[in-house]
Structures are given as structure tokens and as C-alpha cells.
Tab-separated table of C-alpha atoms in Angstrom:
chain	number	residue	atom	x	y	z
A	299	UNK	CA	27.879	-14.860	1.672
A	300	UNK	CA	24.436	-13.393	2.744
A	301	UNK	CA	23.092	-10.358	2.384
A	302	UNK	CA	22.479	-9.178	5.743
A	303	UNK	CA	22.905	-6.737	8.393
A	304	UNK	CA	24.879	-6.687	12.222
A	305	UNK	CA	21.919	-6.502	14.682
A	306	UNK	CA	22.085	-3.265	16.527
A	307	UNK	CA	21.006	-1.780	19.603
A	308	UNK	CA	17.389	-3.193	21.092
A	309	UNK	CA	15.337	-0.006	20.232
A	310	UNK	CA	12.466	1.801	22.432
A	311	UNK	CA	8.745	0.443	21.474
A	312	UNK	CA	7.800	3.461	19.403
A	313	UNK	CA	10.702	2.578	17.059
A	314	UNK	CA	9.984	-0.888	16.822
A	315	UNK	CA	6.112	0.193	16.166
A	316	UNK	CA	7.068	2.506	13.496
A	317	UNK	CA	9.439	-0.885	12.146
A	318	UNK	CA	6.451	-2.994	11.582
A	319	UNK	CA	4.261	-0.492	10.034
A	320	UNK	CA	6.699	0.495	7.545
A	321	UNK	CA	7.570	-2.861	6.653
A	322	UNK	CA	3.533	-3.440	6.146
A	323	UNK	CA	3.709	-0.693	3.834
A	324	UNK	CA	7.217	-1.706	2.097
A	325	UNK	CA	5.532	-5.292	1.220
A	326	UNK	CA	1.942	-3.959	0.308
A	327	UNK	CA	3.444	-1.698	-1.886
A	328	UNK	CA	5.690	-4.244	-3.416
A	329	UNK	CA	2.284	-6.866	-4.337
A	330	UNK	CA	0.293	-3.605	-5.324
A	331	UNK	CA	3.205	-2.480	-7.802
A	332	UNK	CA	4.695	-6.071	-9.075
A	333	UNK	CA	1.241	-7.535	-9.463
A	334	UNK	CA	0.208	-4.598	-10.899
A	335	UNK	CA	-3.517	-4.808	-9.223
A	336	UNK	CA	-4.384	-1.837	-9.896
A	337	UNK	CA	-4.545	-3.080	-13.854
A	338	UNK	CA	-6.096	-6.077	-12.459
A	339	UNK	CA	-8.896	-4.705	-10.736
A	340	UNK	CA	-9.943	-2.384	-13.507
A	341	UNK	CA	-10.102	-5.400	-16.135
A	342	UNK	CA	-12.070	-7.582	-13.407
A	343	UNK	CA	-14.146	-4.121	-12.126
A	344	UNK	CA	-14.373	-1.517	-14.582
A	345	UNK	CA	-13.220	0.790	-11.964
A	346	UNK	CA	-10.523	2.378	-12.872
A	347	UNK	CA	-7.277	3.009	-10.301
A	348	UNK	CA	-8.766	0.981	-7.060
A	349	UNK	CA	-5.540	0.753	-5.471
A	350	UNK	CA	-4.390	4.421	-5.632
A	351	UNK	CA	-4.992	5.448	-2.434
A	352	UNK	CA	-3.715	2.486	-0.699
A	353	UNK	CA	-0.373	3.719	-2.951
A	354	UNK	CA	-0.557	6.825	-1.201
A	355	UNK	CA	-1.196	5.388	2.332
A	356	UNK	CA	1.914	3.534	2.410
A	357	UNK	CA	4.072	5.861	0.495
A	358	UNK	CA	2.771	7.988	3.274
A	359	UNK	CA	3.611	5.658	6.399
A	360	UNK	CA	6.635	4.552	4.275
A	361	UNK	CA	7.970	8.754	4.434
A	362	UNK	CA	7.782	8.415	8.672
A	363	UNK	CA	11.018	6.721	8.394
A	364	UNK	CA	12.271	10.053	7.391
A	365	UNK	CA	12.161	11.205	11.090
A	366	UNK	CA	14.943	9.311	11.596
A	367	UNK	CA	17.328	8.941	9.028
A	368	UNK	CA	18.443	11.337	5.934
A	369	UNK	CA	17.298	10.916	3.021
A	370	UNK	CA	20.347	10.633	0.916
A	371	UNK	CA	21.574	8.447	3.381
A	372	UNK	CA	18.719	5.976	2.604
A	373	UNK	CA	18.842	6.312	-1.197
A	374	UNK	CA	22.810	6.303	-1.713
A	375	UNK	CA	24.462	7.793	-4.636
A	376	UNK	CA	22.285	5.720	-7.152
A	377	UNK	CA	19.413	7.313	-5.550
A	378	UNK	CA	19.975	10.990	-5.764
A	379	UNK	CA	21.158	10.752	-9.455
A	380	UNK	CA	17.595	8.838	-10.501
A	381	UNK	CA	15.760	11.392	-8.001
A	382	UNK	CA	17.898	14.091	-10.015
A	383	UNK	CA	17.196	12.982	-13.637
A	384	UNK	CA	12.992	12.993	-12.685
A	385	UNK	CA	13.121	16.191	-10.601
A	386	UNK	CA	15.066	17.900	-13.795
A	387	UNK	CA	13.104	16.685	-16.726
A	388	UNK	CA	10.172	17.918	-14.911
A	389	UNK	CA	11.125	21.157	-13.618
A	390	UNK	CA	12.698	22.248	-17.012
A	391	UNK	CA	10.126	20.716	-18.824
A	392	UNK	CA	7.256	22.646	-17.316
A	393	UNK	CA	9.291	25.214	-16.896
A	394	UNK	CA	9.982	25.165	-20.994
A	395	UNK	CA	6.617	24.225	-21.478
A	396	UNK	CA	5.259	27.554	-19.296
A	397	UNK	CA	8.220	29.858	-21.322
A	398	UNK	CA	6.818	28.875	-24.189
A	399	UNK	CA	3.029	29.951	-23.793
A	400	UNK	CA	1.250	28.885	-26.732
A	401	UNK	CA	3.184	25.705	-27.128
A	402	UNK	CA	1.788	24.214	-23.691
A	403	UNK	CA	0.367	20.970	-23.933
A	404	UNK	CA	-3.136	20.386	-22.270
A	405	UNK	CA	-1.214	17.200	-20.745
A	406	UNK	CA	2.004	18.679	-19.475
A	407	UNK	CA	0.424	18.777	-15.787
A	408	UNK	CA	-0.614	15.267	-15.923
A	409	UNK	CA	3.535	14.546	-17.203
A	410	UNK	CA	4.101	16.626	-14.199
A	411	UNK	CA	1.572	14.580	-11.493
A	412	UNK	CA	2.826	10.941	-12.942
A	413	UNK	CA	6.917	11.807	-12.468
A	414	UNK	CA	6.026	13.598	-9.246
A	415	UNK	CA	4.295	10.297	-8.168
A	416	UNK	CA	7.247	8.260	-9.195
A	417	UNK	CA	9.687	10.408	-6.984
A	418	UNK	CA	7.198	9.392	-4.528
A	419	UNK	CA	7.035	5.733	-4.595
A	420	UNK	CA	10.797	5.676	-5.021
A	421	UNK	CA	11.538	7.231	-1.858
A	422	UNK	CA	8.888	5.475	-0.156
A	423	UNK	CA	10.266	2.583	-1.381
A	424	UNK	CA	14.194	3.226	-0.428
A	425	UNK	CA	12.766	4.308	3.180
A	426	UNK	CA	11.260	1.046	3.748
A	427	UNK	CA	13.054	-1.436	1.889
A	428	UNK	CA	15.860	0.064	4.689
A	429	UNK	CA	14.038	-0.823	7.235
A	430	UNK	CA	13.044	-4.275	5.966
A	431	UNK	CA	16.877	-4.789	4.644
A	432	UNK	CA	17.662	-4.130	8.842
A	433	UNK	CA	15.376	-6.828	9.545
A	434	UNK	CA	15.555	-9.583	7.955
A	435	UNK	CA	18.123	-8.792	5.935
A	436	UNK	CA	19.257	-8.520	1.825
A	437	UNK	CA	18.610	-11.923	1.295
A	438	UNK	CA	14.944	-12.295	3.314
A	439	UNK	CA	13.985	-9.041	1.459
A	440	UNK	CA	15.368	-10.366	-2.041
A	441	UNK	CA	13.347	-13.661	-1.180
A	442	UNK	CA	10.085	-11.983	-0.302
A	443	UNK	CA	10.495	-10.224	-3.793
A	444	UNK	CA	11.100	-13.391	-5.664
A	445	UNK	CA	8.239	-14.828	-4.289
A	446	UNK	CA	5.606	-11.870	-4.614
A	447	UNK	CA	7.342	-11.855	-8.716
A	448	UNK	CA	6.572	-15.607	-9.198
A	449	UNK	CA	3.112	-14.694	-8.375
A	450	UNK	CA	2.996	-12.360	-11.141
A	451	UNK	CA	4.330	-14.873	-13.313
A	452	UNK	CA	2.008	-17.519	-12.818
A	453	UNK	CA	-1.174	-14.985	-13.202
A	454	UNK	CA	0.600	-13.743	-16.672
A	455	UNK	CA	0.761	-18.113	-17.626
A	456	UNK	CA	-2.946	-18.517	-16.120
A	457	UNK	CA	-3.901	-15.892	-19.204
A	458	UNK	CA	-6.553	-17.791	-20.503
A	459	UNK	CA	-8.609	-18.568	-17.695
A	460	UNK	CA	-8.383	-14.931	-16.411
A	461	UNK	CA	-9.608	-13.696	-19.436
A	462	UNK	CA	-13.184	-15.292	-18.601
A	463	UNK	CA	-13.379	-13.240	-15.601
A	464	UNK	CA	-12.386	-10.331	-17.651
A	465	UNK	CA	-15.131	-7.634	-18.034
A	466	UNK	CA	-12.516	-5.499	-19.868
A	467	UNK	CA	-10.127	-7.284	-21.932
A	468	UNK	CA	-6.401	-6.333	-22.160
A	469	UNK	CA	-4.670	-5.164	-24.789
A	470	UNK	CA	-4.520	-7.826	-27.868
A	471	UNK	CA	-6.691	-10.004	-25.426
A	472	UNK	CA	-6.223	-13.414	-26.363
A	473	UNK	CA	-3.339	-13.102	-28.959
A	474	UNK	CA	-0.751	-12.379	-25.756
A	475	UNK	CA	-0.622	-13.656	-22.552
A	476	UNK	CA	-0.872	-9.983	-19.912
A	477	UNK	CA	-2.252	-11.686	-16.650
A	478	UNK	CA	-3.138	-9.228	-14.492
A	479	UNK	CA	-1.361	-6.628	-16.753
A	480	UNK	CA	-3.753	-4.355	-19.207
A	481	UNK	CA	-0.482	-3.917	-21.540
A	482	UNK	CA	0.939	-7.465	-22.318
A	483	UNK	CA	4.569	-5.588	-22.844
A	484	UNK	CA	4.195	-4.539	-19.556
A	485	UNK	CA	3.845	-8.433	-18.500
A	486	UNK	CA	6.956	-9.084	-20.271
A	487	UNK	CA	8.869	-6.331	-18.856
A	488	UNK	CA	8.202	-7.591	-15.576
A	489	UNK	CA	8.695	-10.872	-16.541
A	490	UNK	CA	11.979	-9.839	-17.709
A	491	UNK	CA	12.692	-8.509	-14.072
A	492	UNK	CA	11.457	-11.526	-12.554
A	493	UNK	CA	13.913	-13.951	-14.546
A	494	UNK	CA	16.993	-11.551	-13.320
A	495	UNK	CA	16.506	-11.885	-9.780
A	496	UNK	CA	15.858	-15.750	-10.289
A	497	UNK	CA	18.918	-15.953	-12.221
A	498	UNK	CA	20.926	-13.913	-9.158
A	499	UNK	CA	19.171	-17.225	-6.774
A	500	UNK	CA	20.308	-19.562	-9.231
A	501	UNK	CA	23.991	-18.366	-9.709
A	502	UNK	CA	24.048	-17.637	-5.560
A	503	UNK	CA	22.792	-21.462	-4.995
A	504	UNK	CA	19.910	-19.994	-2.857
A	505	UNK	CA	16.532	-20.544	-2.258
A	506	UNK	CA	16.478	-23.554	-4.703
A	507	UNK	CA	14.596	-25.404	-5.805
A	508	UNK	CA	12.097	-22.497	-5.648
A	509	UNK	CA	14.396	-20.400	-7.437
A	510	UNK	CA	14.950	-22.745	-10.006
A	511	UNK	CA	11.028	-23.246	-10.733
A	512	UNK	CA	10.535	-19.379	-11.162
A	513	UNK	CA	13.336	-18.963	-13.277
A	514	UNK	CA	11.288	-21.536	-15.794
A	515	UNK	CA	7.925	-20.107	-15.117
A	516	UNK	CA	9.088	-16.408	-15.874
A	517	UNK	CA	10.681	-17.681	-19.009
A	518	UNK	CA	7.686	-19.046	-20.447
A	519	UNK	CA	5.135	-15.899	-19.179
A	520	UNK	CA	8.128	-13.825	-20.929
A	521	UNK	CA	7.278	-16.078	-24.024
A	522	UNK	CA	4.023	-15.927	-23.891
A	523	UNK	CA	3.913	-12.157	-24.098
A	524	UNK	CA	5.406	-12.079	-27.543
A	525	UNK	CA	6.785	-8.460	-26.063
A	526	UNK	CA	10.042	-7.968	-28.538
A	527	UNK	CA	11.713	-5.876	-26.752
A	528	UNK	CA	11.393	-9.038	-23.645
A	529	UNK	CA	12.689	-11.558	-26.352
A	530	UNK	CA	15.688	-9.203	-26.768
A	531	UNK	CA	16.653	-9.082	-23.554
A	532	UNK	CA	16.162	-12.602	-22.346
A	533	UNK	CA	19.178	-14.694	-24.230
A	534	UNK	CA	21.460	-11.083	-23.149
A	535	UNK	CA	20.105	-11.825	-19.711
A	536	UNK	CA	21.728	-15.334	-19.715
A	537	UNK	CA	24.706	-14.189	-21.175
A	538	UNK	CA	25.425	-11.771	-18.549
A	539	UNK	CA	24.157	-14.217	-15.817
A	540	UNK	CA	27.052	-16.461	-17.149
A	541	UNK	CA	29.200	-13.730	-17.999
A	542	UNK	CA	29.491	-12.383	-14.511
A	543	UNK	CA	29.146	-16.193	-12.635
A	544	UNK	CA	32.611	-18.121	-12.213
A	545	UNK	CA	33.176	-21.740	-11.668
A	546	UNK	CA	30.649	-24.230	-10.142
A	547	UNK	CA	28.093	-21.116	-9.935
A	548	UNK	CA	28.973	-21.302	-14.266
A	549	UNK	CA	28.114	-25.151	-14.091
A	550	UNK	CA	25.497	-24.967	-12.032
A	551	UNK	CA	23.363	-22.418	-13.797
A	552	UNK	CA	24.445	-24.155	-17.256
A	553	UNK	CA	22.481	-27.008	-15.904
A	554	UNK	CA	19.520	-25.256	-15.440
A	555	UNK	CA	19.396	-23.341	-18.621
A	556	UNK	CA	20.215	-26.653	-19.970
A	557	UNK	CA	16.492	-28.038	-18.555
A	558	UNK	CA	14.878	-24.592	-19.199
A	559	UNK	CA	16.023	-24.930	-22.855
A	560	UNK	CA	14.642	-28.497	-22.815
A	561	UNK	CA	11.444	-27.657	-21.661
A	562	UNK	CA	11.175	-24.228	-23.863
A	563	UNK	CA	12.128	-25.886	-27.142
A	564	UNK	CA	9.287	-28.730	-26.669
A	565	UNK	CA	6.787	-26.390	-25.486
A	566	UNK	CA	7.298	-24.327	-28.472
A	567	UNK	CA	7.407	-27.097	-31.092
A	568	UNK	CA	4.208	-28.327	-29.438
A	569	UNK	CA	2.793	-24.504	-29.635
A	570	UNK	CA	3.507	-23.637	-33.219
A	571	UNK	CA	0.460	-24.923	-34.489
A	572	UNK	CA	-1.584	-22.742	-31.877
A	573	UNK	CA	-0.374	-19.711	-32.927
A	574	UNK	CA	-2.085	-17.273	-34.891
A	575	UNK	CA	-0.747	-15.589	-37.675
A	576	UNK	CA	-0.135	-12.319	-36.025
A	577	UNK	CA	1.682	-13.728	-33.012
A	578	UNK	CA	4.161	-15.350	-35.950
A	579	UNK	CA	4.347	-12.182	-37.284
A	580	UNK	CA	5.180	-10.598	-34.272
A	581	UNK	CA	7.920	-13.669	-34.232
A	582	UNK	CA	9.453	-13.009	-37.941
A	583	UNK	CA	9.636	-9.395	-37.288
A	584	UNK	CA	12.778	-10.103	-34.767
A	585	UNK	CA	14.648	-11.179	-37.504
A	586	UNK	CA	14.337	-8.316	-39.957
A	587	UNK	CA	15.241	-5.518	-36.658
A	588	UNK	CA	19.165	-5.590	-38.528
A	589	UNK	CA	17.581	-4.630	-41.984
A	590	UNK	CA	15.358	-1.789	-41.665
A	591	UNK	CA	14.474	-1.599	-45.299
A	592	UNK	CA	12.700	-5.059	-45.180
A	593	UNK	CA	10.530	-4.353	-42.443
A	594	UNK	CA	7.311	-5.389	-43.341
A	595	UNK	CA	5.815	-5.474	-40.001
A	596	UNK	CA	3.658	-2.537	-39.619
A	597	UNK	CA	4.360	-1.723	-36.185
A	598	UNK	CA	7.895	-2.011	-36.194
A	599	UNK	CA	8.128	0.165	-39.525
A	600	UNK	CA	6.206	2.391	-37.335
A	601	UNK	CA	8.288	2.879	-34.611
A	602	UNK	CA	11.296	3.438	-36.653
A	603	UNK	CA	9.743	6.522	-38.371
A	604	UNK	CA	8.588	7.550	-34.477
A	605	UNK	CA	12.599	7.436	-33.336
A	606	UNK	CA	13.488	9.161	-36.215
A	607	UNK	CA	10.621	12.358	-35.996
A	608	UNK	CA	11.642	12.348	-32.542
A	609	UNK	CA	15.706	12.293	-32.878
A	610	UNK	CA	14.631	15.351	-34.962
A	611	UNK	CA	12.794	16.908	-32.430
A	612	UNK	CA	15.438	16.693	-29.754
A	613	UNK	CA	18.767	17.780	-32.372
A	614	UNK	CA	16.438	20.940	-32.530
A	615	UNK	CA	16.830	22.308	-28.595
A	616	UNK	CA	19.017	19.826	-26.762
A	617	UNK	CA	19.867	22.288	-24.371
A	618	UNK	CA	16.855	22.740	-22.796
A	619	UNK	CA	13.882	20.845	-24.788
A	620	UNK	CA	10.370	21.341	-26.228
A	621	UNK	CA	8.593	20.964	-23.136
A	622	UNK	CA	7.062	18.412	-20.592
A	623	UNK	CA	4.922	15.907	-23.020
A	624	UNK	CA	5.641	17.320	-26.713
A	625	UNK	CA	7.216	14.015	-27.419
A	626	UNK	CA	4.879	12.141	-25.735
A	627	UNK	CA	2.493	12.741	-28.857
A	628	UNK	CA	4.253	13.325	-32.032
A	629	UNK	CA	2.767	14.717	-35.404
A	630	UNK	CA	3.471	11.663	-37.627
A	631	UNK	CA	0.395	10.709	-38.410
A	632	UNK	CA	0.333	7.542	-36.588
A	633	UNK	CA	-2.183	6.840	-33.566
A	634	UNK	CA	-3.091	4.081	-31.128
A	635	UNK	CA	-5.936	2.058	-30.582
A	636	UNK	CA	-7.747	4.876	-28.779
A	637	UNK	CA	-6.810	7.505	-32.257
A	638	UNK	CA	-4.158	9.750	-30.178
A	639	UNK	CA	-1.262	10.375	-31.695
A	640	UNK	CA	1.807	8.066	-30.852
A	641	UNK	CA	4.646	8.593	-28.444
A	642	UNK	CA	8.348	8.588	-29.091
A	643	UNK	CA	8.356	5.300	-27.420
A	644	UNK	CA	12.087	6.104	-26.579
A	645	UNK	CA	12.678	6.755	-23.030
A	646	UNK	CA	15.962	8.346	-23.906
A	647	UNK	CA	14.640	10.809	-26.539
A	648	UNK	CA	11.689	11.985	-24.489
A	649	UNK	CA	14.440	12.673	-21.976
A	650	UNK	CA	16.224	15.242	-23.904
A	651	UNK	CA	13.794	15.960	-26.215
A	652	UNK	CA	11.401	17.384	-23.973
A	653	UNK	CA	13.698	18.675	-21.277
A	654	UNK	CA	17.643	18.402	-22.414
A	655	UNK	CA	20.254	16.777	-21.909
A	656	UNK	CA	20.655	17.194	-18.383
A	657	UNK	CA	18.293	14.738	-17.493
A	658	UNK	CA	19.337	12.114	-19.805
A	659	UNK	CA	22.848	12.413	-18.705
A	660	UNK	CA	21.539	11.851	-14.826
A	661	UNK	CA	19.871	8.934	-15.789
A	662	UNK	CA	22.406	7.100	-17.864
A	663	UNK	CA	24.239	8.016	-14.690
A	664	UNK	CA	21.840	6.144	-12.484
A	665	UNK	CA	21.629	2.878	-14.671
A	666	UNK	CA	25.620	2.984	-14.829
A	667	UNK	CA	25.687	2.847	-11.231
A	668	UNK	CA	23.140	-0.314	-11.118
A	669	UNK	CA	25.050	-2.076	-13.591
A	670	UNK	CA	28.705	-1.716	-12.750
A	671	UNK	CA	28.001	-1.891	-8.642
A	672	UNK	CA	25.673	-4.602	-8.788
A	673	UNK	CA	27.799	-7.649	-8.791
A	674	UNK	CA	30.514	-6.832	-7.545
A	675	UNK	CA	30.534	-8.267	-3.684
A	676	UNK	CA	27.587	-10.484	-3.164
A	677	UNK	CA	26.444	-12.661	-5.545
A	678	UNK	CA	22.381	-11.968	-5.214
A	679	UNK	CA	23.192	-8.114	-6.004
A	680	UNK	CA	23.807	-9.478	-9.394
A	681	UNK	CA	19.615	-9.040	-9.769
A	682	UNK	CA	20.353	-5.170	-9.546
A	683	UNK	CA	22.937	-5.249	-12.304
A	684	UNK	CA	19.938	-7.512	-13.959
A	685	UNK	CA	17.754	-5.269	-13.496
A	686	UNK	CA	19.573	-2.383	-15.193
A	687	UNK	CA	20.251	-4.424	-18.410
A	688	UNK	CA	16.094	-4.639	-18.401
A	689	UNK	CA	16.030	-1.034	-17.677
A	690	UNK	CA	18.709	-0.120	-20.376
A	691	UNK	CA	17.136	-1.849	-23.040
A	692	UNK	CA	13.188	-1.407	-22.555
A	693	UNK	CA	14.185	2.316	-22.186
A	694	UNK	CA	15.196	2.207	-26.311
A	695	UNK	CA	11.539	0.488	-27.272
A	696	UNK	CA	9.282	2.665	-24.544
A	697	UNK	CA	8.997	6.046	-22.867
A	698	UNK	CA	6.971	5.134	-20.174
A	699	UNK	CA	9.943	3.524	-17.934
A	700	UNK	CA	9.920	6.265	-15.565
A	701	UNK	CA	6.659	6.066	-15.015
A	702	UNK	CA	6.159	2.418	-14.778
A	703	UNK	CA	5.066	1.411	-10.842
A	704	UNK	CA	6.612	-1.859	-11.123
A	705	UNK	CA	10.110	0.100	-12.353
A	706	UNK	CA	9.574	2.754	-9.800
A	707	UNK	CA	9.474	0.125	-7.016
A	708	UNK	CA	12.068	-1.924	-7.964
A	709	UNK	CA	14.604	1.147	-8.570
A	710	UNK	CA	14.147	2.176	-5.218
A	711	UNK	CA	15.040	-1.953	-4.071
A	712	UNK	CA	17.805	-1.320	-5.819
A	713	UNK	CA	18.594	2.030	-4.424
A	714	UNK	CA	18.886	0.600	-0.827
A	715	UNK	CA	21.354	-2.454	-1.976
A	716	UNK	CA	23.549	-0.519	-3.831
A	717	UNK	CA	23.588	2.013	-0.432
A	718	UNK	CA	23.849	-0.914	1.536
A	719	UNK	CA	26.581	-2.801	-0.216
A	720	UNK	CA	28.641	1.290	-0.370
A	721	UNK	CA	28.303	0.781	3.568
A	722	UNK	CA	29.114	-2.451	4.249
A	723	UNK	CA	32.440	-1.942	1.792
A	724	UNK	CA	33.333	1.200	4.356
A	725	UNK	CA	32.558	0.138	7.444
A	726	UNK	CA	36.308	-2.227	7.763
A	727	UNK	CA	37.628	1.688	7.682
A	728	UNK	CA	35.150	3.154	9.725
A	729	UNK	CA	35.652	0.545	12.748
A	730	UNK	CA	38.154	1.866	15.331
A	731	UNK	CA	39.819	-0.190	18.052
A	732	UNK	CA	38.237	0.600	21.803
A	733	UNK	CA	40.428	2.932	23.798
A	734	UNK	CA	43.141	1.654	25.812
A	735	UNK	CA	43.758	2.296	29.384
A	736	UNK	CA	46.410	4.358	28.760
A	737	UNK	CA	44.238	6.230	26.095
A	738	UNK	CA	41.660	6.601	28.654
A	739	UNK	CA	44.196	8.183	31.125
A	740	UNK	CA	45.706	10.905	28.579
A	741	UNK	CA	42.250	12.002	27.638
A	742	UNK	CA	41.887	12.736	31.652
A	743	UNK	CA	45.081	14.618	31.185
């Protein structure tokens, strides 16, 4: 069954104006945010945040759409509870963080400017992935995003040719494949993303063979990232791809895992004896995540000892928190490449350790409503479901989720499908039979 829309009424030239230029800025801001170019052009440049103000530009064209619809109408339930979560941990957090006095952090207002932003780009995004869902339709838009997130793929697997063009390198340069990513577990988040929609294709039997061929190619950039937390997620991804899928949509995505694991397994035999020592490090340490006490990978150790300074910190004042960006830097002695101290990396403790537990409860809230809506009707929405499984878990290994453009964007996709799909399930009740004649004559009466 597709995803799509009933055509309405022809509308009046200014409306269909104000159509195309939102869905100009609905699509720019989808390659901008899931290509992440603004990462790209600093590593090529040197200049740092290029594509800022074209973010604000179409956030800004994207917001006209509010002249003619409400906004809670465009975000749905889902919507106002992720709106909700950001708009509390950052009022109570600067709020805490201003109560407080000589406890405010330098940064708190740039906490403040980067969640503000996100509430930005998630409306933005919700207003014109409405307009482009009216269009085209659930599928067309879905398609459009699998093919702008196969492009990010295949820049993440063409790594080491990039990387001569490079006049900043990413992070770990060589060791993991980024693309145009600075942060290669950034890459495999959305690489992570990429494979869920692909998998919603596969189990749908749509868009193939196209589907089929990202689905492979965002497996191996995920790979290739050696991001953990990615490798994680991945084999639950399949499982709740077959999970969910029943009957030849089962068989048929067996098959292609079947191939994918084909391929994987003889690409990885042939790439053991390429890889350095610290990417088989970064391999082993997967195995010893169920016994902390024989952790002898430095960074994992590490963040262990950051969850458990920062569980601390938030059993202290889980009513209200510490204040917007005192987890965000904790006193543990352990610092970054740049010698600041390290984060929480716990989206979920930052959450109520900086601002309570409000926030946290709004935003398990929001990822309950992705995952238990998401499949239920049409078989693409299973991506959204997906997509909150990659949420979930990347929210336990980072606290920069909120914040993440590609996130942001993709939450407010998901935002108009789960609206969409509460619509379409109440419009059967909402439909009324035209008046009859003799209807027409008692209303005369």
C-alpha cells in the first residue's frame, strides 16, 4: 500500500508558489543535514560553518508554511512531546544554571543557541516535509531521502580518496572511514539511519533494486566506521526488520541479508590483514562490553567511569538539575583531543542531570511514540520505528543526539509520518455521507 495522499482542491497561484519554495527548502535542507556539508566544507576549506546561513534561509522559507496550517497540527503528537523535552531541558536548565549564580557555565548560552537551533530545524522540517508528503506523497518523499542517504554512504566508502583533498583531516583520519563527516561516529550513526530506511524498501518490495544496493553500501560505510555503538545496532536492526516483516516480505529480505552476509564476510576476511592494530582493538573491545572488569580498552574504560561520575551527578538534584552544560564537561580528569574535559556522553543523563527528569521523561515519550507507531499500517513507516531503535541506542553512548543536524532533520521526517499515518487512521470516522434530499429539505424547515 503506498504512502500517499488524496489530491485536494486545485489551489490559487500564491499557494502553489509558496509549495515549490518550501519544498526547495525541505530538500536543500535534507542534502545540507544528511550529507553533513557543512563538515565537508570545513575539512575541504578551512572555513568553518559555510552552510549555516543557507540552514537558516530555508528553516526560514520552510516557517511560511505556518501561515496556513497549525503547528501542532503539522508536528502531531510525536512532535510536541520532542519539541517539549528540548524547550524544558533548556528553559530549566538556564533557568537552574542563572539560580545558581556562581555555578554558571561560560558555555550554558551556547547549550542554549544549539537546542534552540534544533527546535528550529525540526519545525522547519515537519512544515515542509508536509508539504512535500502532499505532493508527491510518503513514498516519493521516503525515496528522495533514500537516495540523498546513499549519497552519504558512498562519500563515507570513497574515504580514502577524499582524504587527499582534505586540508583538515577528520577525526582518526585514515584509521576510520568519516566521508564527508569530521566525527567518523557521526558517519556511522547516519549510516545506521541509512540501512533502516533501506531495510523499510526492502521489506515493502519497493524501489528495488536500488534499495537493495544501498542497503549493502550502508552496511559496509557502517563497517568501515568501526563506530561501536553502529556495530551494536546493526545485527538489532535486522532483527527487528525481520521481527516486524511477515511472510514473503520475511523471505524476501532473508535473501538479501543472505547476499549482504556473503559479500560482508569476504570483504572482511580479505580486510583483516589491512587493518591496523587500533582498528582491531576497537574490534576486540565489543566483546569485553558484558565484563566491565576486563576492559582493557582505554576508551571504553573511560566512558564507563564518565556514566558513572555522571549517574552521580544526576541522583544528586533529579528534580530540577545542575544546570544547562554541567554535564557536558565533567571533572574526571579525562579530556579530548583538544584537552577539555569530557562529556557524559549519555544523552539520557545529560537530560536529567542537567535539567531533571522532566525532560527525560518527554523524550523517552517521543522515541516510544516512533517506535510503537511506526509499523503499524504501512510497511515503509517501519524506517521511523528504525529510526528510533538508532535513536534509542546512540542516545546511551553520546549526548550530542539532540543536537545532531542529521537527527534533528530526520525527527522532524518522522514527525510528519507519524501525523500523517494518526490522520489517515481517522479520516474513515471523520467522512460523513452527503446530505440527502430530504436532509436538505428539513434543514429549510
Amino acid at each position: 500500500m503506498e504512502l500517499s495522499t488524496a489530491p485536494g482542491p486545485r489551489k490559487a497561484p500564491l499557494d502553489r508558489l509558496l509549495d515549490r519554495m518550501v519544498s526547495v527548502a525541505f530538500w536543500t535542507l535534507s542534502v545540507v543535514c544528511l550529507l553533513g556539508l557543512n563538515d565537508f566544507a570545513h575539512m575541504l576549506t578551512g572555513v568553518e560553518r559555510v552552510f549555516s546561513p543557507l540552514l537558516l534561509v530555508c528553516c526560514v522559507v520552510a516557517l511560511a508554511e505556518l501561515l496556513r496550517v497549525r503547528l501542532t497540527v503539522a508536528l502531531g503528537t510525536s512532535g510536541v512531546l520532542i519539541l517539549s523535552a528540548l524547550v524544558s531541558y533548556a528553559g530549566i536548565g538556564i533557568v537552574v544554571s542563572i539560580v545558581t549564580g556562581s555555578d554558571v557555565r561560560s558555555d550554558a548560552v551556547f547549550h542554549l543557541a544549539r537546542h534552540v537551533n534544533s527546535v528550529l530545524l525540526i519545525v522547519a522540517t515537519a512544515l515542509g516535509g508536509r508539504v512535500v508528503w502532499a505532493r508527491i506523497g510518503g513514498e516519493g518523499l521516503l525515496r528522495g531521502l533514500l537516495v540523498v542517504m546513499a549519497a552519504s554512504c558512498v562519500l563515507m566508502l570513497a574515504h580514502p580518496w577524499l582524504m587527499e583533498a582534505y586540508v583538515l583531516l577528520p577525526q582518526d583520519g585514515a584509521v576510520r572511514f568519516s566521508g564527508s563527516f569530521s566525527n567518523p561516529n557521526n558517519a556511522g550513526l547516519v549510516a545506521c539511519l541509512t540501512v533502516a530506511l533501506a531495510l523499510a524498501f526492502v521489506c515493502a518490495g519497493r524501489f528495488r533494486p536500488f534499495a537493495d544496493g544501498v542497503l549493502l553500501a550502508a552496511g559496509a560505510a557502517l563497517v568501515l566506521t568501526l563506530s561501536r555503538t553502529a556495530l551494536v545496532v546493526l545485527p538489532a536492526l535486522l532483527a527487528h526488520s525481520l521481527l516486524a516483516s511477515r511472510g514473503i516480505e520475511r523471505r524476501r529480505l532473508a535473501g538479501v541479508l543472505a547476499l549482504a552476509g556473503v559479500v560482508v564476510a569476504g570483504s572482511f576476511t580479505s580486510l583483516t590483514g589491512a587493518l591496523q592494530n587500533s582498528q582491531l582493538a576497537r574490534l576486540e573491545s565489543l566483546v569485553q562490553i558484558v565484563d566491565s572488569r576486563s576492559i582493557d580498552d582505554v576508551s571504553l574504560a573511560g566512558r564507563l567511569t564518565l556514566w558513572r561520575a555522571a549517574a552521580d551527578m544526576a541522583l544528586e538534584a533529579p528534580l530540577f538539575g545542575h544546570g544547562l552544560g554541567r554535564l557536558h564537561q565533567l571533572d574526571t580528569g579525562l579530556y579530548d583531543e583538544d584537552g577539555n574535559p569530557q562529556g557524559a556522553h549519555n544523552q539520557y543523563l545529560v537530560l536529567v542531570g542537567e535539567s531533571g527528569f522532566i525532560p527525560l521523561v518527554l523524550f523517552m515519550a517521543f522515541l516510544w511514540t516512533m517506535a510503537r507507531l511506526g509499523p503499524r499500517r504501512q510497511a515503509l513507516l517501519g524506517a521511523v520505528s528504525g529510526w528510533a531503535l538508532v535513536l534509542g541506542v546512540f542516545s546511551v553512548t553520546a549526548h550530542g543526539i539532540l543536537t545532531n543536524r542529521p537527527c534533528n532533520f530526520l525527527i522532524g521526517v518522522a514527525c510528519v509520518a507519524l501525523a500523517t499515518e494518526v490522520r489517515e487512521k481517522r479520516r474513515p470516522s471523520l467522512q460523513r455521507s452527503p446530505p440527502t434530499p430530504l436532509h436538505r429539505c428539513l434543514r429549510r424547515v
